[in-house]
Coordinates of C-alpha atoms and ligand atoms in Angstrom, one line a residue:
Chain D
M1 CA 89.9 55.7 137.1
N2 CA 87.6 56.4 140.4
W3 CA 86.7 60.0 139.7
Q4 CA 84.9 60.3 142.9
L5 CA 87.8 59.2 144.9
I6 CA 89.9 62.0 143.0
L7 CA 87.5 64.5 144.1
D8 CA 87.5 63.5 147.7
S9 CA 91.3 63.1 148.0
V10 CA 92.5 66.5 146.0
G11 CA 91.1 68.5 149.0
P12 CA 93.0 67.0 152.0
I13 CA 96.2 66.3 149.8
A14 CA 96.3 69.8 148.8
L15 CA 95.6 71.1 152.4
G16 CA 98.5 68.7 153.4
G17 CA 100.5 70.9 150.9
L18 CA 99.3 74.1 152.4
T19 CA 99.6 73.2 156.1
G20 CA 102.9 70.6 155.7
T21 CA 104.8 70.8 152.5
I22 CA 104.8 74.6 152.1
P23 CA 105.7 75.8 155.6
L24 CA 108.1 73.0 156.0
T25 CA 109.9 74.3 152.7
L26 CA 109.9 77.9 153.5
A27 CA 111.3 77.2 157.1
S28 CA 113.9 74.8 155.8
F29 CA 114.9 77.2 153.0
A30 CA 115.4 80.1 155.0
L31 CA 117.4 78.5 157.7
G32 CA 119.5 76.4 155.3
L33 CA 120.4 79.8 153.3
L34 CA 121.9 81.1 156.5
I35 CA 123.8 78.1 157.2
A36 CA 124.6 78.1 153.4
I37 CA 126.1 82.0 153.5
G38 CA 127.9 81.0 156.5
M39 CA 129.5 77.9 155.1
A40 CA 130.3 79.8 152.0
L41 CA 132.0 82.7 153.9
M42 CA 133.7 80.1 156.1
R43 CA 135.2 78.5 152.9
I44 CA 136.5 81.8 151.4
S45 CA 137.3 83.2 154.8
G46 CA 141.2 82.3 154.1
S47 CA 141.3 80.3 157.5
A48 CA 142.4 76.8 156.7
V49 CA 140.3 75.7 160.1
L50 CA 137.4 77.6 159.1
S51 CA 137.3 76.6 155.4
G52 CA 138.3 73.0 156.4
I53 CA 135.1 72.7 158.8
A54 CA 132.7 73.9 155.9
R55 CA 134.5 71.6 153.6
V56 CA 133.7 68.5 155.9
Y57 CA 130.3 69.7 156.3
I58 CA 129.4 70.2 152.6
S59 CA 131.1 66.9 151.8
I60 CA 129.3 64.8 154.7
I61 CA 125.8 66.4 153.4
R62 CA 126.2 65.9 150.0
G63 CA 127.7 62.4 150.7
T64 CA 124.9 61.1 152.4
P65 CA 121.2 60.4 151.7
M66 CA 118.7 62.6 152.9
L67 CA 116.7 59.9 154.3
V68 CA 119.7 58.4 156.2
Q69 CA 120.1 62.0 157.8
L70 CA 116.4 62.0 158.5
F71 CA 116.7 58.8 160.3
V72 CA 119.7 59.9 162.3
I73 CA 118.3 62.7 163.6
F74 CA 114.6 61.6 164.4
Y75 CA 115.5 57.8 165.5
G76 CA 119.2 57.9 166.4
M77 CA 119.3 61.1 168.4
P78 CA 116.8 59.9 171.2
Q79 CA 119.7 57.2 172.2
I80 CA 121.9 60.0 173.1
G81 CA 119.3 61.8 175.1
I82 CA 118.0 64.3 172.1
T83 CA 114.5 63.6 171.4
L84 CA 113.0 65.9 169.1
D85 CA 109.5 65.9 167.6
P86 CA 108.9 65.1 163.8
W87 CA 108.5 68.9 162.8
P88 CA 111.6 70.1 164.6
S89 CA 113.6 67.0 163.4
A90 CA 112.3 67.5 159.6
I91 CA 113.3 71.2 159.7
I92 CA 116.7 70.6 161.1
A93 CA 117.5 67.8 158.6
L94 CA 116.1 69.8 155.6
S95 CA 117.8 72.9 156.6
L96 CA 121.2 71.1 157.0
N97 CA 120.6 69.5 153.7
V98 CA 120.0 72.8 152.1
G99 CA 122.7 74.5 153.6
G100 CA 125.2 71.8 152.3
Y101 CA 124.1 72.4 148.6
A102 CA 123.5 75.9 148.5
A103 CA 126.9 76.8 150.1
E104 CA 128.7 75.9 147.1
I105 CA 126.2 77.9 145.0
I106 CA 126.8 81.0 147.1
R107 CA 130.5 80.5 147.4
A108 CA 130.6 80.4 143.3
A109 CA 128.5 83.5 143.2
I110 CA 130.5 85.3 145.6
L111 CA 133.6 84.4 143.8
S112 CA 132.3 85.4 140.5
I113 CA 132.3 88.7 141.4
P114 CA 135.2 90.7 139.9
R115 CA 138.0 91.6 142.4
G116 CA 137.7 95.3 141.5
Q117 CA 134.4 95.5 142.9
W118 CA 136.0 94.6 146.4
E119 CA 138.7 97.2 145.5
A120 CA 136.1 100.0 144.8
G121 CA 134.5 99.2 148.1
A122 CA 137.8 99.6 149.8
M123 CA 138.6 102.7 148.2
I124 CA 135.6 104.5 149.1
G125 CA 136.6 103.2 152.7
M126 CA 134.4 100.3 153.3
S127 CA 135.7 97.6 155.6
R128 CA 135.6 94.0 154.0
G129 CA 132.6 93.1 156.1
Q130 CA 130.7 96.1 154.7
T131 CA 131.8 95.6 151.1
L132 CA 130.5 92.0 151.2
A133 CA 127.4 93.3 152.5
R134 CA 126.5 96.2 150.5
I135 CA 128.6 95.4 147.3
V136 CA 129.2 91.7 146.7
L137 CA 126.4 89.8 148.5
P138 CA 123.9 92.0 146.4
Q139 CA 125.3 90.9 143.3
A140 CA 126.2 87.6 143.9
A141 CA 122.4 87.2 145.2
R142 CA 121.6 87.8 141.3
V143 CA 123.9 85.3 140.1
S144 CA 122.6 82.4 142.3
V145 CA 118.9 82.8 141.9
P146 CA 118.6 80.5 139.3
P147 CA 120.8 77.7 140.8
L148 CA 119.0 78.4 144.0
S149 CA 115.7 78.1 142.7
N150 CA 116.6 74.4 141.7
T151 CA 117.5 73.8 145.2
F152 CA 114.3 75.4 146.3
I153 CA 112.2 73.0 143.8
S154 CA 114.4 70.1 144.9
L155 CA 113.6 71.1 148.5
V156 CA 109.7 71.0 147.9
K157 CA 110.1 67.4 146.6
D158 CA 112.6 66.2 149.6
T159 CA 110.0 67.2 151.9
S160 CA 108.0 64.3 150.9
L161 CA 110.8 62.0 152.7
T162 CA 109.8 63.4 156.1
S163 CA 106.5 61.2 155.7
V164 CA 108.8 58.5 157.1
I165 CA 109.3 60.2 160.3
L166 CA 105.6 60.9 160.7
V167 CA 105.3 64.7 159.5
T168 CA 101.6 65.5 158.4
E169 CA 102.5 66.7 155.0
L170 CA 101.2 66.3 151.5
F171 CA 102.4 62.8 150.9
R172 CA 101.7 61.3 154.3
V173 CA 98.1 62.5 153.8
A174 CA 97.9 60.6 150.4
Q175 CA 99.3 57.5 152.1
R176 CA 96.5 57.7 154.7
I177 CA 94.0 58.0 152.0
A178 CA 95.4 55.6 149.8
A179 CA 95.8 52.6 152.2
P180 CA 92.2 52.1 153.3
S181 CA 90.9 52.5 149.9
G182 CA 93.3 50.4 148.0
E183 CA 93.2 52.8 145.0
F184 CA 97.1 53.5 145.2
L185 CA 97.5 54.6 141.7
T186 CA 94.6 57.2 141.7
V187 CA 95.6 58.8 144.9
Y188 CA 99.4 58.7 144.3
L189 CA 98.8 60.4 140.8
V190 CA 96.7 63.2 142.7
A191 CA 99.6 63.6 145.0
A192 CA 102.0 63.9 141.9
A193 CA 99.5 66.5 140.4
V194 CA 99.7 68.7 143.3
Y195 CA 103.5 68.8 143.7
W196 CA 103.6 69.4 140.1
V197 CA 101.2 72.2 140.6
I198 CA 103.5 73.8 143.3
C199 CA 106.6 73.5 141.3
F200 CA 105.0 75.0 138.2
V201 CA 103.8 78.1 140.2
L202 CA 107.3 78.4 141.9
A203 CA 109.0 78.5 138.3
L204 CA 106.8 81.4 137.5
G205 CA 107.8 83.1 140.7
Q206 CA 111.4 82.3 140.0
D207 CA 110.9 84.0 136.5
S208 CA 109.5 87.3 138.4
V209 CA 112.2 87.5 140.9
E210 CA 115.0 87.3 138.1
R211 CA 113.0 89.9 136.2
R212 CA 113.1 92.3 139.2
L213 CA 116.9 91.7 139.7
D214 CA 117.6 92.4 135.9
R215 CA 116.9 95.8 136.2
Y216 CA 120.4 96.2 136.1
A217 CA 122.4 94.0 133.6
V218 CA 125.9 93.3 134.8
Chain W
M1 CA 129.9 124.3 143.9
P2 CA 129.3 123.8 147.9
S3 CA 132.3 124.7 149.7
E4 CA 132.8 121.2 151.3
I5 CA 134.0 119.9 147.8
A6 CA 136.5 122.4 147.2
P7 CA 140.3 121.2 147.1
P8 CA 142.1 122.0 150.1
P9 CA 144.3 125.2 150.0
P10 CA 147.7 125.1 148.7
G11 CA 150.2 124.8 151.6
T12 CA 154.1 124.8 151.4
G13 CA 155.8 121.6 150.9
P14 CA 154.7 118.4 149.3
L15 CA 151.1 117.3 150.0
L16 CA 152.3 113.8 149.2
R17 CA 155.7 112.4 149.8
A18 CA 156.5 108.9 149.1
R19 CA 160.0 107.6 149.5
G20 CA 161.9 104.2 148.7
L21 CA 158.5 102.3 147.9
H22 CA 159.4 98.4 147.0
K23 CA 156.8 96.0 146.3
S24 CA 157.2 92.2 145.1
F25 CA 154.6 90.1 143.9
G26 CA 156.5 86.6 144.5
D27 CA 159.7 86.8 142.8
N28 CA 158.9 89.6 140.6
H29 CA 160.2 92.6 142.4
V30 CA 158.0 95.2 141.0
L31 CA 158.6 98.3 142.9
R32 CA 162.4 98.9 143.5
G33 CA 162.7 102.1 145.4
V34 CA 160.1 104.8 143.9
D35 CA 160.2 108.3 145.1
L36 CA 157.4 110.8 144.7
D37 CA 156.5 114.1 145.5
I38 CA 153.3 116.0 144.6
A39 CA 152.9 119.7 145.6
P40 CA 149.5 120.8 146.8
G41 CA 147.3 121.8 143.9
T42 CA 149.2 120.4 141.2
V43 CA 148.8 117.6 138.7
H44 CA 151.7 114.7 138.4
A45 CA 151.7 112.6 135.3
L46 CA 153.2 109.1 135.6
I47 CA 154.2 107.7 132.4
G48 CA 156.2 104.7 131.3
P49 CA 156.1 101.3 129.6
S50 CA 153.7 98.7 130.6
G51 CA 154.5 96.4 133.6
S52 CA 156.7 99.5 134.9
G53 CA 154.9 99.5 138.4
K54 CA 152.5 102.8 137.7
T55 CA 149.4 101.4 138.5
T56 CA 151.0 99.5 141.7
V57 CA 152.4 103.0 142.8
L58 CA 148.9 104.5 142.6
R59 CA 147.6 101.6 144.3
S60 CA 150.1 101.7 147.1
L61 CA 149.0 105.6 147.5
N62 CA 145.2 104.7 148.2
G63 CA 146.1 101.9 150.4
L64 CA 144.9 98.9 148.0
E65 CA 148.5 97.6 147.8
S66 CA 150.9 97.2 150.6
P67 CA 154.6 97.9 149.6
E68 CA 156.9 96.1 152.0
A69 CA 159.3 99.0 152.6
G70 CA 159.2 102.6 152.2
S71 CA 157.1 105.6 153.5
L72 CA 154.6 107.5 152.6
E73 CA 153.2 111.3 153.8
I74 CA 149.8 112.5 152.4
G75 CA 149.1 115.9 154.5
E76 CA 149.4 115.0 158.2
L77 CA 149.1 111.3 157.6
A78 CA 152.4 109.5 157.8
I79 CA 152.8 105.6 157.0
D80 CA 155.9 103.5 157.4
F81 CA 155.1 100.4 155.1
S82 CA 157.9 98.2 156.8
R83 CA 155.5 97.7 159.6
P84 CA 151.9 95.9 159.0
R85 CA 149.5 98.7 158.8
T86 CA 146.8 99.2 161.4
R87 CA 143.0 99.6 160.7
A88 CA 143.1 103.3 161.4
E89 CA 145.9 103.7 159.2
R90 CA 144.0 101.7 156.2
A91 CA 141.2 103.8 156.9
A92 CA 143.4 107.2 156.8
L93 CA 145.0 106.1 153.5
H94 CA 141.7 105.3 151.8
R95 CA 140.1 108.6 153.4
A96 CA 143.2 110.9 152.2
S97 CA 142.7 110.2 148.4
A98 CA 140.1 108.8 146.1
M99 CA 140.7 107.0 142.9
V100 CA 139.2 106.9 139.3
F101 CA 139.9 103.2 138.1
Q102 CA 140.8 102.1 134.6
Q103 CA 137.6 100.0 134.2
H104 CA 135.5 102.7 136.2
Q105 CA 134.7 99.8 138.8
L106 CA 131.2 101.4 139.4
F107 CA 128.6 99.4 141.4
P108 CA 126.4 97.7 138.7
H109 CA 123.5 97.1 141.4
L110 CA 123.3 100.6 142.4
S111 CA 122.0 103.7 140.4
V112 CA 124.4 106.5 139.8
L113 CA 123.5 108.5 142.6
G114 CA 123.9 105.4 144.8
N115 CA 127.1 105.0 143.4
V116 CA 128.0 108.5 144.2
T117 CA 126.3 108.6 147.9
I118 CA 127.2 105.4 149.4
G119 CA 130.6 106.3 150.8
P120 CA 129.8 109.6 151.9
L121 CA 126.5 108.1 153.5
R122 CA 127.5 104.8 154.7
V123 CA 131.3 105.2 155.5
Q124 CA 131.6 108.5 156.4
G125 CA 128.1 108.9 158.2
R126 CA 127.5 112.5 156.7
P127 CA 124.0 113.8 156.8
R128 CA 121.7 112.6 154.2
D129 CA 120.4 115.9 152.9
E130 CA 124.0 117.4 152.5
V131 CA 125.3 114.4 150.7
M132 CA 122.4 114.0 148.4
A133 CA 122.7 117.9 147.4
D134 CA 126.5 117.6 146.9
A135 CA 126.1 114.7 144.6
L136 CA 123.5 116.3 142.5
A137 CA 125.6 119.4 142.1
L138 CA 128.7 117.2 141.2
L139 CA 126.7 115.4 138.7
E140 CA 125.4 118.5 137.3
R141 CA 128.8 119.7 136.9
V142 CA 129.8 116.7 134.6
G143 CA 126.4 117.1 132.7
L144 CA 125.0 114.0 134.2
R145 CA 122.3 115.4 136.7
E146 CA 119.3 113.8 134.4
K147 CA 121.3 110.1 135.0
A148 CA 121.0 110.2 138.6
D149 CA 118.6 107.3 138.7
A150 CA 120.0 105.4 135.8
F151 CA 122.1 102.5 136.3
P152 CA 125.7 102.3 135.0
S153 CA 125.0 99.6 132.5
S154 CA 122.9 102.3 130.7
L155 CA 125.6 104.7 130.5
S156 CA 128.1 105.3 127.6
G157 CA 131.9 104.5 128.7
G158 CA 132.7 108.3 128.8
Q159 CA 129.5 108.7 131.3
Q160 CA 130.6 105.9 133.3
Q161 CA 134.1 107.4 133.9
R162 CA 132.7 110.7 134.5
V163 CA 130.7 109.0 137.5
G164 CA 133.8 107.3 138.5
I165 CA 135.3 111.0 138.8
V166 CA 132.0 112.1 141.0
R167 CA 132.3 109.1 143.0
A168 CA 135.9 109.8 143.9
L169 CA 135.1 113.8 144.3
A170 CA 132.1 113.1 146.6
L171 CA 134.5 111.5 148.9
Q172 CA 136.0 114.9 149.6
P173 CA 139.5 113.4 149.5
S174 CA 142.7 115.6 149.7
M175 CA 143.9 114.3 146.3
L176 CA 142.4 112.5 143.3
L177 CA 144.5 109.4 142.0
F178 CA 143.5 108.3 138.2
D179 CA 144.7 105.1 136.7
E180 CA 144.6 105.4 132.8
P181 CA 140.9 106.5 133.2
T182 CA 140.4 106.9 129.5
S183 CA 142.7 103.8 128.0
S184 CA 139.5 101.5 128.0
L185 CA 137.3 104.1 126.3
D186 CA 136.5 104.5 122.4
P187 CA 138.3 107.3 121.1
E188 CA 135.6 109.5 120.5
L189 CA 134.7 109.4 124.4
V190 CA 138.4 110.2 125.4
G191 CA 137.5 114.1 125.1
E192 CA 134.8 114.3 127.7
V193 CA 136.6 112.6 130.2
L194 CA 139.7 114.5 129.8
A195 CA 137.7 118.0 129.9
V196 CA 136.3 117.0 133.2
M197 CA 139.9 116.3 134.3
T198 CA 141.3 119.7 132.8
E199 CA 138.4 121.4 134.8
L200 CA 139.5 119.8 138.2
A201 CA 143.1 120.6 137.7
A202 CA 142.5 124.2 137.0
E203 CA 140.2 124.2 139.9
G204 CA 143.2 123.4 141.9
W205 CA 142.7 119.7 142.7
T206 CA 146.0 117.5 143.3
M207 CA 146.0 115.0 141.1
A208 CA 148.4 112.1 140.3
V209 CA 147.6 110.6 136.8
V210 CA 148.9 107.5 135.2
T211 CA 148.3 108.0 131.5
H212 CA 149.3 107.3 127.9
E213 CA 147.8 110.6 126.8
L214 CA 150.8 112.5 126.3
A215 CA 148.9 115.5 125.1
F216 CA 146.9 115.7 128.1
A217 CA 150.3 115.1 130.1
R218 CA 152.0 117.9 128.4
E219 CA 148.9 120.6 128.7
V220 CA 147.6 119.8 131.9
A221 CA 150.5 118.2 134.3
H222 CA 152.5 120.3 136.2
E223 CA 155.3 117.5 136.6
V224 CA 155.9 114.2 134.9
S225 CA 157.6 111.1 136.2
F226 CA 158.7 108.6 133.6
F227 CA 158.8 104.9 135.3
A228 CA 160.7 102.1 134.2
D229 CA 161.4 98.6 136.0
G230 CA 160.1 99.7 138.9
V231 CA 162.1 103.2 139.5
V232 CA 161.3 106.9 138.6
V233 CA 164.2 107.2 136.0
E234 CA 163.2 110.8 135.3
R235 CA 161.3 113.7 136.4
G236 CA 160.6 117.2 135.6
A237 CA 158.3 119.7 133.8
P238 CA 156.6 118.3 130.8
A239 CA 158.3 120.7 128.6
Q240 CA 161.7 119.0 129.8
V241 CA 160.7 115.6 129.8
F242 CA 158.9 115.7 126.6
G243 CA 161.2 118.2 125.1
E244 CA 164.7 117.1 126.0
P245 CA 164.5 114.1 127.9
R246 CA 167.8 113.6 129.7
H247 CA 167.8 109.6 129.7
E248 CA 168.0 107.2 126.9
R249 CA 165.1 105.0 128.2
T250 CA 162.6 108.0 128.2
K251 CA 163.8 108.9 124.6
R252 CA 163.3 105.6 123.4
F253 CA 159.5 105.5 125.1
L254 CA 158.6 108.6 123.8
Q255 CA 159.7 107.6 120.2
R256 CA 158.0 104.4 120.4
I257 CA 154.5 105.9 121.8
Q258 CA 154.6 108.9 119.6
G259 CA 155.3 106.8 116.5
P260 CA 157.7 108.0 113.7
F261 CA 155.9 111.4 113.0
G262 CA 155.9 112.8 116.6
R263 CA 153.1 114.7 117.9
Ligands
ATP1 N1 148.2 91.5 142.1 C1 149.5 91.2 141.3 N2 149.8 90.1 141.3 C2 151.0 89.5 140.7 N3 151.7 90.6 140.0 C3 150.9 91.7 139.9 C4 149.9 92.2 140.6 N4 149.5 93.6 140.2 C5 150.7 93.7 139.4 N5 151.5 92.8 139.0 C6 152.9 92.8 138.3 O1 153.6 94.1 138.6 C7 154.1 94.5 137.4 C8 153.7 95.9 137.5 O2 152.6 96.0 137.2 P1 151.7 97.6 137.0 O3 150.2 97.0 136.9 O4 151.8 98.2 138.4 O5 152.3 98.1 135.8 P2 151.8 99.3 135.2 O6 153.0 100.3 134.8 O7 150.4 99.9 135.5 O8 151.5 98.8 133.5 P3 150.5 99.2 132.3 O9 150.9 100.3 131.7 O10 150.3 97.9 131.7 O11 149.2 99.4 133.0 C9 153.6 93.8 136.3 O12 154.6 92.9 135.9 C10 152.3 92.9 136.9 O13 152.3 91.7 136.2
MG2 MG1 148.5 100.2 134.9

């Protein structure tokens, strides 16, 4: 082990995490959740067309590799005149991906809320939209925290794929340090350790969110 | 008690008048021409065997179920079920009555106070101060003032059902609908809920109550409808229906539910 290299590389790699991996994760997760809620609502809308569109979207996202999706957007789209920088390409690909996976989680969570809750909402005079927003989604949120946390942690790791479209995130920084030094094992182990620390902290955060939402037990 | 939540004054003629309600679930013809009249300020008990359509009728009165045929008048509101309901009609139906469910159906993510105030605040758009004051006064009445900030899951079944009643009252409906409000409670908790209902009846609330508590129906109801197979087989004063039932179906039902020793 080259201890000096570990000390020298851990700073830049962690910085790549702070300025690349983490913002990329947060932006893609937020956008992805919006897409997922939209897709989940389309799936349960009762409209065959909307539900069909959502179903196809989810199937494509889940049935194709993330890496291929990234290449289509970054290297493929310019051929039809849509040229995007690495960052926007990465955020689009990652959030579409999150949208596909989280849609089914959110759909299942909405469906797990008893019918009686919709009826109680109607009884007090709420429209379906109001009941969804004020009664059903808040309860569905609690149900979906554990599976969504898994999606979130997968997303952290998936951001490393964006190094191939030249996004300067944690793993790309590591590659840049490793190549000239030839110390691949050391540098990539440092990168792995930094990913692990990020995910470990996130898991702690998940616990505290769940405890806060557990003020009421259903 | 604030004046806004007093029941409407007794008028003349029925407050509620339903005629020829028909409802099918697939091949299952559940309501086969149900008529129901409820005079203002009276309690109407709906009794009958399981599956006879009592819940379906009650839900229809609140607009939670849509009969395919029949008509319904509640006060000024008149609905013809053979035409599709407009959005305004649906809103008016929900507004006219308020329901207490068998499984309370409180909102588990809201506090007791949140459960009681969400309708008046978010749907009816009434002023916050007034809504809060009314809600706390109503909770006080049912002995749950100190539970205002608790979540429903921390309450006993009887307390949950009393909150369900307060949630209904807070909507300021012109009548109250109860669907077997005590049948999922432990026996020792039934009394506290029936006591609140008895008080409301004495105050002059118009109430439709689906119940298997025959003692309650006999003591508190002004009128009883006996349901079987989707129609009202017999209706009358409790003393008549329970004391001298005219129909064989009613007699058999009462014998079965009261057991060999009567009550
Ligand atoms: N949403 C529904 N979908 C299909 N069938 C239904 C639905 N709701 C009620 N039914 C059927 O309609 C019939 C009448 O049901 P309802 O709940 O009105 O009876 P009930 O008199 O309230 O009975 P109970 O005393 O058991 O509560 C039953 O056969 C029931 O299975
Ligand atoms: Mg029933």
